[in-house]
Short mmCIF file of C-alpha atoms in Angstrom, two decimals:
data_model
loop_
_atom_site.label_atom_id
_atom_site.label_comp_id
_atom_site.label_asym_id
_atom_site.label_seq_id
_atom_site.Cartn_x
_atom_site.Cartn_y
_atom_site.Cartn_z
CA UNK K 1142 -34.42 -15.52 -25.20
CA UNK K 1143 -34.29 -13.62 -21.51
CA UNK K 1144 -35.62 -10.35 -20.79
CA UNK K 1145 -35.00 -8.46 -17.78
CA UNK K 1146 -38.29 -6.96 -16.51
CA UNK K 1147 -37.84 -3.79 -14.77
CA UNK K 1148 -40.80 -2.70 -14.06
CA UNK K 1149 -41.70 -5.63 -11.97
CA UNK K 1150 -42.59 -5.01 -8.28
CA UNK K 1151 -42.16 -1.86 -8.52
CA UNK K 1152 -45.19 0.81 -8.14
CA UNK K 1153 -45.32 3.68 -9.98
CA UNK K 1154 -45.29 6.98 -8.21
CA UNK K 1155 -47.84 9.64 -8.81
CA UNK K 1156 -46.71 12.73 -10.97
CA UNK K 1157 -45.11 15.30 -8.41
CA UNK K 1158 -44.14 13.01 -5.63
CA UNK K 1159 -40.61 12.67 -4.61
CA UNK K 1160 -39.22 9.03 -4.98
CA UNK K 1161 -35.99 9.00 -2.88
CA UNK K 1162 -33.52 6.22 -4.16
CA UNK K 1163 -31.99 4.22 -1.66
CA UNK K 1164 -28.49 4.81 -0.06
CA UNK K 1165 -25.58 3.94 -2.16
CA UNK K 1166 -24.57 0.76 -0.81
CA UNK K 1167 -20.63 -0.37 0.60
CA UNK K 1168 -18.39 -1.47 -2.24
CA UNK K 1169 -18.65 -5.67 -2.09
CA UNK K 1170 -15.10 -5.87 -2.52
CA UNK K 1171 -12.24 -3.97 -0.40
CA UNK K 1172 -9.71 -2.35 -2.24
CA UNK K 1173 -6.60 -4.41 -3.59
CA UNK K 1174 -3.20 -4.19 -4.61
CA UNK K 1175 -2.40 -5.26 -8.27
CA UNK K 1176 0.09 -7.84 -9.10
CA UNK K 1177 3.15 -5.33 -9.34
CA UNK K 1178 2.11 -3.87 -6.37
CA UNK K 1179 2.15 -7.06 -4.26
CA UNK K 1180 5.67 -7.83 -5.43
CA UNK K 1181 7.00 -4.11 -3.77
CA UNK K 1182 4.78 -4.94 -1.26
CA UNK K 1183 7.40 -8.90 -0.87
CA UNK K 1184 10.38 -6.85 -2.06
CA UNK K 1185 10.23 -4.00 0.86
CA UNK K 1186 10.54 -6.80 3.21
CA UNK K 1187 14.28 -6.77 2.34
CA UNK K 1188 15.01 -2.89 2.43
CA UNK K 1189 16.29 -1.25 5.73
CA UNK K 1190 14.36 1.69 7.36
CA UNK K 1191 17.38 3.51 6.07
CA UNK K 1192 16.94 3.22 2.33
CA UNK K 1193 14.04 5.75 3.35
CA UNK K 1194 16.47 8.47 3.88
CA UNK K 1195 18.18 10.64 1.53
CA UNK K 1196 22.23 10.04 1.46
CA UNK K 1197 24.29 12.20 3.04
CA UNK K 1198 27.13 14.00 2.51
CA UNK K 1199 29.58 11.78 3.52
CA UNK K 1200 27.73 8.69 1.62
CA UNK K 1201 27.49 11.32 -1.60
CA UNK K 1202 30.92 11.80 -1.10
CA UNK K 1203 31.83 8.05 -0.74
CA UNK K 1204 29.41 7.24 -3.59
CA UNK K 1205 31.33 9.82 -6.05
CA UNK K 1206 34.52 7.70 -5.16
CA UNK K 1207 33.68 4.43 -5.14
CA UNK K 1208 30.88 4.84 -7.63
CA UNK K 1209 26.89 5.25 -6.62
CA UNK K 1210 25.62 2.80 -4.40
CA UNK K 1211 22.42 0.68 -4.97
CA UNK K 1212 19.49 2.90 -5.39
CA UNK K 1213 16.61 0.70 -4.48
CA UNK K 1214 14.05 4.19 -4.73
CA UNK K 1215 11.21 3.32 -7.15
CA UNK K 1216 10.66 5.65 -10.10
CA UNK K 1217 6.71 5.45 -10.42
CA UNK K 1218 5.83 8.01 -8.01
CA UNK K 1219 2.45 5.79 -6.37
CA UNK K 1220 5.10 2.42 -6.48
CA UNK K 1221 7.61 3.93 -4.27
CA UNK K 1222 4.83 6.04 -1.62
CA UNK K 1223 4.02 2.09 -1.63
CA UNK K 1224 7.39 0.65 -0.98
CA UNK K 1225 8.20 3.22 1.63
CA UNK K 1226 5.01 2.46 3.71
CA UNK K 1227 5.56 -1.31 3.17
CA UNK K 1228 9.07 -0.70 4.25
CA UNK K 1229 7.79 1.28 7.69
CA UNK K 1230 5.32 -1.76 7.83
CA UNK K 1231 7.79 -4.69 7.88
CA UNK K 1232 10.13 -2.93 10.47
CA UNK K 1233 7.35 -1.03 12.70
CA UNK K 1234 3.57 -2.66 11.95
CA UNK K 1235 1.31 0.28 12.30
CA UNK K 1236 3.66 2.61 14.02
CA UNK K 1237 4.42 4.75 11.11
CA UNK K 1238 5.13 9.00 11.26
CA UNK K 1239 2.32 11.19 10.01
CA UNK K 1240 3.95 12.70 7.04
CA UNK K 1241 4.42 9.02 5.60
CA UNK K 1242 0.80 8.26 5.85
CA UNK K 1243 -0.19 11.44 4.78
CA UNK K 1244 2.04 10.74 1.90
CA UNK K 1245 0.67 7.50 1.11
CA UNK K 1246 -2.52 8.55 1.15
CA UNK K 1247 -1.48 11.93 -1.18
CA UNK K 1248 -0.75 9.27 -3.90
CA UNK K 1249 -3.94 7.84 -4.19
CA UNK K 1250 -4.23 4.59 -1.42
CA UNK K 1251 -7.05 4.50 0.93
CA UNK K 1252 -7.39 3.05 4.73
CA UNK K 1253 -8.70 0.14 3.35
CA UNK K 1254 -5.41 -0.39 1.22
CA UNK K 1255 -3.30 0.25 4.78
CA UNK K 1256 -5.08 -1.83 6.75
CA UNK K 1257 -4.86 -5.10 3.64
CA UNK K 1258 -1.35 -3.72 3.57
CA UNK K 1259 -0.61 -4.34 7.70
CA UNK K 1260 -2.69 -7.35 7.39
CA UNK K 1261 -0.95 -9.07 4.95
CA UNK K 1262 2.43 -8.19 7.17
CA UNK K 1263 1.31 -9.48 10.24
CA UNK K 1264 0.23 -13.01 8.29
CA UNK K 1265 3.57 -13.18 7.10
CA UNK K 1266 4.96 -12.54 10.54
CA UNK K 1267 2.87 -14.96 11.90
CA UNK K 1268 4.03 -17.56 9.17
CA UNK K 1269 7.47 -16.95 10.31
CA UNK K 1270 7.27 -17.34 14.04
CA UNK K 1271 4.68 -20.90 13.64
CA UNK K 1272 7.37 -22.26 10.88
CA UNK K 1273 9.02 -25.23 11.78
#
């Protein structure tokens, strides 16, 4: 049977002195995208810059005729602040407005998860443009 000593190495402070514990350190593993989010992540590739926008009149119109066109918007909230920053991504690498990153960020990603995010896009760029 193991036991884990912890007490070994370690010196005992006098009563009343300060013992300071050491800085907290960096998180061994950057943040990640789960599975689901990978595959909005693959399926953005596809959108336009203009499934971004909200439809117009005319398109309203045209949709109320014809019936409604594809919605490809995302109901989960955190999924579709996802898909529209993969979608600004794919068509303009890190070029993206404020008010989209702010966004992004507002639903709980971090600048680690943009920059795996623009990684990730430029790999697959690259994949493209060396494919024979």
């Amino acid at each position: 049977m193991a036991y884990l000593a912890l007490t070994d190495g370690i010196a005992l402070a006098p009563a009343g002195s300060q013992i300071f514990a050491p800085a907290a350190p960096k998180a061994d593993s950057p943040a990640g995208f789960s599975a689901l989010e990978w595959s909005v992540v693959m399926l953005a590739r596809h959108d336009r810059p203009s499934s971004l926008r909200e439809p117009g009149r005319v398109a309203t119109w045209l949709g109320r005729i014809f019936g409604e066109a594809f919605n490809r918007r995302l109901a989960d909230p955190r999924l579709e602040a996802l898909r529209r920053m993969a979608v600004l991504t794919w068509h303009h690498s890190y070029s993206v407005p404020k008010a989209e990153l702010k966004a992004f960020f507002a639903a709980g990603f971090s600048a680690d998860h943009y920059e795996l995010l623009g990684k990730r896009v430029a790999e697959v760029h690259l994949a493209r443009l060396f494919r024979k």
